[in-house]
Every structure is written in structure tokens, then in C-alpha cells.
Amino acid sequence: MTIAPAMATQVHIIGGGLAGSEAAWQLAQAGVDVRLSEMRGSGETTPAHQTDGLAELVCSNSFRSDDAEHNAVGLLHAEMRSLGSLIMAAADAHRVPAGSALAVDRDGFSAAVTEKLAAEPRIEIVRERVDALPAAGPTIVATGPLTAARLAQSIGAATGADALAFFDAIAPIVHRDSIDMDVCWMASRWDKGETKDYINCPMTKEQYLAFRQGLLDGDKTEFKDWERDTPYFEGCMPIEVMAERGEDTLRYGPMKPVGLDDPRTGRWAYAVVQLRQDNALGTLWNMVGFQTKLKHAEQVRLFRTISGLERAEFARLGGLHRNTFINSPQLLDSTLRLKTAPHIRFAGQITGCEGYVESAAIGLLAGRFAAAELAGETPAAPPLTTALGALLGHITGGADAASYQPMNVNFGLFPPIEGRARKADRKRLYTERAREALETWLA
Ligand SMILES: Cc1cc2nc3c(=O)[nH]c(=O)nc-3n(C[C@H](O)[C@H](O)[C@H](O)COP(=O)(O)OP(=O)(O)OC[C@H]3O[C@@H](n4cnc5c(N)ncnc54)[C@H](O)[C@@H]3O)c2cc1C
């Protein structure tokens, strides 16, 4: 069948949240027609949305730090502004006082995005639920963490059920350079000296018992009503639930010390916390088996009682939430196309990025990539040294596919700065390098 020319240049975006709205805007600015399918407004909703507005903020009204000199998300704001982001323009126009953070009037923000998109002649907003991945035609799937069930099934069928998650069971992730390697050591269990893949943190009996008590007593976040019914797998069980099962359950589970000789004593410790490399750069390490519902402040306090982690800086803290996302490092190419069906791109939180700004940023890139492709160009990804490029690189291959979990933008995703520099200086060096790289990319 021949596709009519008008249809061949139209991009179908599914989902009018942060990512889908930004992608639609970028495409329209590039002269491409868009069909934007959003199920809210057709009698459907998600468990978290309250309105029919596009780009509704489902929880906090904060876009986090707006400091483009010292903060990775602030830098991402700046890069998105320089690429004509609608989400950033609407956020700036509806800013409310929040110190150095960018917080917005959520109703004004969503209304501004909805009005701008509705007024754009190239965008047709259709209030409809889409139940299956389109078999043909350029498509961007941006249905977010609460993707409707039938479409999720269709995505599962296209990607392999194992590659689609319904929960993020996040273990805390630590910046490698904040771990005290005079106390911790590199080794694999029963290590014979060939591979030393884990960072190991030893614990005495007293430390272990106090730590377990801390898990039992710690302040925890409750599941939302609609999350209670989504079962989590035994493999994703929160560490505090394991601690409740018995005094030694953790020592026979994620904190097993056997086969790990502590080089300082030549013996096995009473318990061991292991960290595994989380990104190709080796800058981020996740605490194996430490997914948790402990409140964030409690996690920082308790995890810093672990030997070698006293000064740990966390790239992200642990959590367990309902969240539909695909295994992007395995499934997507470098411009967000599904490798097995390249007419489909994914954008937003469903790719495994995390947060309003990150979701919009990936929507922005998906829109620009799709526009470039329709113009007969080869889409070029932004350099890895930019915030956009670092986030995209993580999603599309930098992250370890086996332990892939949603991630906010942070400097741990950037290629490290060569040489020694103070922490404060290092952040500035990252942002300076990013600015130059983005200018070159845009030139
Ligand atoms: C409960 C909850 C709280 C969160 N709180 C925060 C927070 O405070 N701060 C933060 O930065 N991030 C938060 N997030 C994470 C995330 O940043 C947001 O979910 C963000 O909105 C993701 O953007 P998105 O565009 O990928 O998805 P969404 O903004 O959710 O947009 C997806 C859109 O797709 C539509 N849709 C779904 N399925 C279909 C279908 N089959 N057909 C048509 N339309 C469909 C939905 O109605 C929705 O409008 C939260 C997530 C959840 C679930």
C-alpha cells in the first residue's frame, strides 16, 4: 500500500505528558506534522493524574535546581532552553519563588503547554487511548510510568516481557570517588585473582546487628493505594523486609560474607555490603540488593554507618515504585529507535530516565531526531560531555542493561574530568566543558 505523502511526514506521538508535549513542539518547529494522542480527556486517566491538561505535573511542582554552574539538572535546564524547549519556556513563565530551584504554578504551567500546542497548526491533539504499537509510520511512544495496560502489553510483546518492568526497585547508587578504598576492597566472591568486579565493605558483628536494627526501626515510605496491588518479585524485595525475616537473613542474602577475604585481616568479615559497577564509565556503583522504602534522609544516615561509606555521595537513593519502563540500553539505538522496529522511538520516563526535566529532555531529543530523519538527515546525538548527551548516552548504552533502573541526570553520568580537582571546581569544570561542547554541536 502506498502511504499518502501527507501521512508519510506525520509523526504519531502517543502520550501528551512532559515528553510527548516537548517532542510535539520540537517537531512542529521543524515543520513536521504531528498527531498527538492523549488518553486523558477521552474518559480515561492514570492513577496519578488529576486533570486533562497536557504536561500535568503529577506530584511535586519542582523542576529542581536551576543552577547551571554547579548542578547537572540546572545545566540540563540551560541546554533545553538553548534548544527552544516549550517545557522550559512554560516553566520560566509560571515560576514561583523557590530559592535556587525552579518551581512552577502547576496549573498555569500545564495550561500554557496545552494552549501553545493547541494553537500550533501542525499539531492535531486527539483525545484517544492507543492500545497497540502502530505497525508502520514514524511514532514516538511517550506514555510514561503509568502507561495504560493494553499498550503496555503490546510493548511487552514487541520488546520481550523480560525487557519491560512495572516496578523500579532501586538500590542506592554511590559516586565511586566518595568510597573509602582504604577500608573497602575490590574482589569477586571466591576470587582467585582474575576478576575483581565488586567493591566490598566489611562489617563486624556489632556493626551488622546495629545496621539491621536501623533497618527495622527506620522511617519508611508507605505504598500508595494503587501500588499495593502490583506485586513485586522476591528478587526486588526491600532490604528492610528481608531484615524483618530474621537476624541472619541478610547475612545469607545480599550481605553474605563467604568467599570474600578481607585483605586487611585475611579472613571473612561477619557481613559484607557489595557494590557493583553501574555505568560504563565506572563512576557510579550500586549497592547490591539494597532496594528500600526507607525515607531518603534515613538512607543517607544509615548507609553512611557502613565501613568505607562514611562519606558516600549518593547519585540516587533507593526506592520502590510502580513505574513502567523498558530496558533501553538493550532495546534502543543511539537515537532512541527500537532496534527491532525502527519506525518507533521511545521518549520520557518509559525509557528509564527519571524526573519531569529528564523526561522532557528525552522528549526533546526524540522530536529532533525524528524531524532530522524525516528531512533525510542522519540524526546526531549531542556529545556525551553535555547534560543531554550524558543522559541519552546512559539510556542508550552507557548503563548496565542487567541492572538497569531509572536514573536522574547527575555528574556521575558524564565522562570524568581528567586530573585532580576540588569537588566544587569539578562541577564548574563539567558545566564549562558542557557549554563548549553544546555550542560546537549546535554550530
Ligand atoms: C506518582 C508519581 C509521582 C511522581 N513525582 C515526581 C516528582 O515529584 N518529580 C519528578 O520530577 N518526577 C516525578 N515522577 C516521575 C516522572 O518524572 C513523571 O512521571 C513525568 O510526568 C514523566 O513524564 P512522561 O512524559 O514520561 O510521562 P507522563 O507525564 O506521565 O505522560 C504520559 C502521558 O501518556 C498518557 N498515556 C498513557 N497511556 C496512554 C495510552 N495508551 N494512550 C494514550 N495516552 C496514554 C498519560 O495519560 C499521560 O498524559 C513521578 C511519577 C509518578 C508515577
XYZ file of N, CA, C and O and ligand atoms in Angstrom, residues 13-21 37-40 44-49 53-64 126 128-132 142-152 224 226-227 321-323 347-351 353-360 408, ligand 1:
325
model
N 2.607 10.805 17.933
C 3.130 10.784 19.310
C 2.042 10.219 20.206
O 0.903 10.705 20.185
N 2.393 9.226 20.991
C 1.412 8.632 21.917
C 1.779 9.080 23.324
O 2.841 8.739 23.838
N 0.897 9.873 23.938
C 1.134 10.379 25.290
C 1.461 11.862 25.280
O 2.453 12.277 24.687
N 0.592 12.646 25.914
C 0.794 14.108 25.956
C 1.240 14.568 27.331
O 0.703 15.518 27.897
N 2.246 13.889 27.883
C 2.831 14.316 29.159
C 3.996 15.264 28.904
O 4.016 15.995 27.911
N 4.982 15.208 29.796
C 6.135 16.098 29.664
C 6.904 15.791 28.385
O 7.249 16.692 27.617
N 7.156 14.515 28.132
C 7.979 14.123 26.984
C 7.230 14.291 25.667
O 7.764 14.852 24.699
N 5.978 13.808 25.615
C 5.216 13.873 24.366
C 4.947 15.310 23.955
O 5.017 15.655 22.760
N 4.660 16.176 24.934
C 4.388 17.582 24.610
C 5.633 18.245 24.028
O 5.569 18.967 23.033
N -1.673 11.791 20.463
C -2.768 11.034 21.089
C -2.605 11.062 22.597
O -1.573 10.599 23.115
N -3.587 11.592 23.277
C -3.555 11.633 24.743
C -4.868 11.056 25.255
O -5.933 11.526 24.904
N -4.764 10.048 26.119
C -5.996 9.362 26.546
C -6.800 10.157 27.564
O -8.011 9.987 27.661
N -6.113 11.029 28.352
C -6.904 11.838 29.284
C -7.735 12.822 28.466
O -7.265 13.360 27.475
N -10.584 8.520 30.017
C -9.553 7.691 30.652
C -8.680 8.556 31.547
O -8.597 9.769 31.358
N -8.012 7.936 32.485
C -6.988 8.664 33.233
C -5.958 7.673 33.750
O -6.019 6.484 33.443
N -4.974 8.150 34.494
C -3.995 7.263 35.143
C -4.252 7.351 36.648
O -4.981 8.242 37.096
N -3.643 6.484 37.438
C -3.879 6.575 38.889
C -3.314 7.846 39.519
O -3.649 8.148 40.661
N -2.455 8.580 38.820
C -1.820 9.750 39.449
C -2.286 11.089 38.884
O -2.215 12.105 39.568
N -2.741 11.126 37.640
C -3.136 12.411 37.044
C -4.488 12.863 37.589
O -5.353 12.035 37.891
N -5.198 18.248 31.414
C -4.185 19.140 30.827
C -2.975 18.370 30.337
O -2.578 17.364 30.932
N -2.380 18.858 29.260
C -1.129 18.255 28.786
C -0.021 18.631 29.771
O -0.116 19.643 30.479
N 1.031 17.822 29.810
C 2.188 18.074 30.688
C 1.767 18.364 32.127
O 2.285 19.277 32.761
N 0.841 17.568 32.616
C 0.462 17.740 34.033
C 1.588 17.225 34.935
O 2.165 16.170 34.684
N 1.881 17.978 35.984
C 2.873 17.528 36.971
C 2.128 16.695 38.012
O 1.264 17.225 38.713
N 2.472 15.421 38.116
C 1.645 14.529 38.939
C 1.943 14.630 40.428
O 1.167 14.145 41.237
N 3.058 15.233 40.782
C 3.361 15.259 42.220
C 3.948 16.604 42.590
O 3.228 17.606 42.625
N 5.250 16.693 42.838
C 5.848 17.971 43.254
C 5.729 18.984 42.110
O 5.522 18.609 40.953
N 5.859 20.267 42.456
C 5.821 21.293 41.406
C 7.230 21.808 41.111
O 7.402 22.912 40.607
N 8.246 21.000 41.440
C 9.628 21.477 41.295
C 10.355 20.813 40.136
O 10.278 19.591 39.954
N 11.081 21.667 39.396
C 11.994 21.170 38.360
C 13.418 21.084 38.920
O 14.370 21.043 38.207
N 13.520 21.143 40.247
C 14.782 21.022 40.995
C 15.724 22.203 40.697
O 15.268 23.253 40.272
N -5.424 14.638 19.689
C -6.571 13.721 19.649
C -6.693 13.056 21.023
O -5.725 12.463 21.521
N -7.544 10.227 22.735
C -7.834 8.813 22.473
C -6.804 7.946 23.184
O -5.656 8.358 23.373
N -7.223 6.772 23.564
C -6.285 5.805 24.139
C -5.778 4.926 23.013
O -6.575 4.433 22.207
N -4.486 4.739 22.941
C -3.904 3.864 21.919
C -3.581 2.535 22.596
O -2.943 2.514 23.657
N -4.019 1.436 21.987
C -3.886 0.142 22.656
C -2.781 -0.742 22.101
O -2.477 -1.783 22.687
N -2.204 -0.348 20.957
C -1.152 -1.200 20.377
C -0.119 -0.322 19.689
O -0.444 0.767 19.200
N 5.439 7.931 24.279
C 5.815 8.750 25.448
C 4.710 8.640 26.489
O 4.193 9.632 26.977
N 4.366 7.400 26.821
C 3.200 7.163 27.670
C 3.541 7.083 29.155
O 2.655 6.872 29.979
N 4.815 7.236 29.481
C 5.186 7.473 30.866
C 5.134 6.267 31.782
O 4.876 5.131 31.357
N 5.364 6.542 33.074
C 5.476 5.465 34.066
C 4.158 4.744 34.317
O 4.147 3.659 34.881
N 3.035 5.366 33.893
C 1.728 4.767 34.148
C 1.028 4.463 32.825
O -0.183 4.665 32.669
N 1.790 3.978 31.873
C 1.275 3.564 30.562
C 0.054 2.654 30.738
O 0.087 1.725 31.551
N -0.999 2.933 29.956
C -2.231 2.129 30.083
C -1.936 0.660 29.761
O -1.052 0.343 28.954
N -2.700 -0.225 30.409
C -2.352 -1.659 30.446
C -2.234 -2.303 29.061
O -1.288 -3.049 28.795
N -3.188 -1.996 28.159
C -3.143 -2.705 26.859
C -1.919 -2.319 26.046
O -1.292 -3.156 25.406
N -1.605 -1.037 26.062
C -0.406 -0.616 25.324
C 0.840 -1.236 25.974
O 1.762 -1.667 25.270
N 0.846 -1.292 27.290
C 1.994 -1.918 27.978
C 2.144 -3.371 27.526
O 3.263 -3.845 27.293
N 1.536 3.634 47.874
C 0.261 4.284 47.561
C -0.790 3.176 47.369
O -0.436 2.047 47.009
N -2.830 2.483 45.039
C -2.831 1.828 43.734
C -1.544 1.073 43.459
O -1.440 0.355 42.471
N -0.535 1.215 44.325
C 0.703 0.446 44.141
C 0.645 -0.890 44.886
O 1.346 -1.828 44.537
N 8.792 1.808 43.437
C 7.583 2.499 42.981
C 7.008 1.758 41.791
O 7.751 1.131 41.047
N 5.727 1.980 41.545
C 5.191 1.491 40.284
C 5.730 2.377 39.168
O 5.694 3.606 39.278
N 6.227 1.771 38.148
C 6.878 2.529 37.075
C 7.073 1.605 35.879
O 7.821 0.644 35.962
N 10.307 7.807 24.318
C 10.737 9.070 24.945
C 10.124 9.174 26.331
O 9.066 8.609 26.601
N 10.802 9.929 27.205
C 10.267 10.185 28.538
C 10.598 9.064 29.504
O 11.482 8.234 29.266
N 9.838 9.055 30.577
C 10.182 8.161 31.683
C 10.118 6.687 31.293
O 10.794 5.859 31.899
N 9.363 6.363 30.270
C 9.280 4.951 29.850
C 10.625 4.435 29.329
O 10.863 3.240 29.262
N 11.548 5.350 29.006
C 12.892 4.915 28.586
C 13.775 4.598 29.780
O 14.891 4.096 29.609
N 14.616 7.068 32.041
C 15.116 8.271 32.706
C 14.137 8.556 33.844
O 13.090 7.915 33.942
N 14.478 9.494 34.709
C 13.632 9.715 35.881
C 13.474 11.221 36.090
O 14.456 11.957 36.092
N 12.237 11.667 36.229
C 12.019 13.075 36.576
C 11.357 13.857 35.460
O 11.440 13.492 34.285
N 10.689 14.941 35.868
C 9.998 15.795 34.894
C 10.964 16.323 33.831
O 10.689 16.260 32.626
N 12.092 16.878 34.309
C 13.006 17.563 33.386
C 13.668 16.542 32.450
O 13.738 16.758 31.236
N 14.122 15.448 33.031
C 14.772 14.413 32.225
C 13.792 13.861 31.187
O 14.163 13.622 30.032
N 12.521 13.650 31.589
C 11.531 13.110 30.653
C 11.329 14.083 29.493
O 11.304 13.686 28.320
N 11.197 15.374 29.830
C 11.026 16.379 28.780
C 12.266 16.445 27.888
O 12.159 16.596 26.664
N 18.043 9.810 37.464
C 18.058 11.256 37.227
C 19.376 11.631 36.555
O 20.360 10.909 36.662
C 3.120 9.058 41.281
C 4.295 9.684 40.622
C 4.887 10.795 41.173
C 5.974 11.410 40.560
N 6.507 12.518 41.117
C 7.528 13.159 40.519
C 8.039 14.368 41.066
O 7.578 14.839 42.094
N 9.042 14.985 40.423
C 9.576 14.484 39.278
O 10.498 15.102 38.721
N 9.118 13.335 38.733
C 8.095 12.667 39.323
N 7.616 11.489 38.798
C 8.339 10.864 37.690
C 8.164 11.435 36.275
O 9.035 12.465 36.084
C 6.830 11.859 35.866
O 6.031 10.723 35.903
C 6.771 12.513 34.463
O 5.494 13.005 34.305
C 7.159 11.597 33.322
O 6.931 12.246 32.074
P 6.424 11.420 30.808
O 6.113 12.394 29.741
O 7.368 10.336 30.513
O 5.082 10.726 31.329
P 3.704 11.434 31.759
O 3.917 12.840 32.132
O 3.061 10.506 32.729
O 2.869 11.425 30.395
C 2.414 10.232 29.818
C 1.064 10.535 29.195
O 0.665 9.414 28.420
C -0.721 9.212 28.597
N -0.992 7.793 28.256
C -0.632 6.683 28.948
N -1.001 5.577 28.266
C -1.619 6.010 27.129
C -2.216 5.335 26.021
N -2.237 4.012 25.936
N -2.756 6.080 25.016
C -2.725 7.451 25.069
N -2.185 8.132 26.106
C -1.611 7.411 27.113
C -0.979 9.591 30.027
O -2.311 9.981 30.246
C -0.022 10.764 30.230
O -0.610 12.003 29.965
C 6.530 10.858 39.374
C 5.952 9.724 38.827
C 4.838 9.137 39.427
C 4.217 7.931 38.812
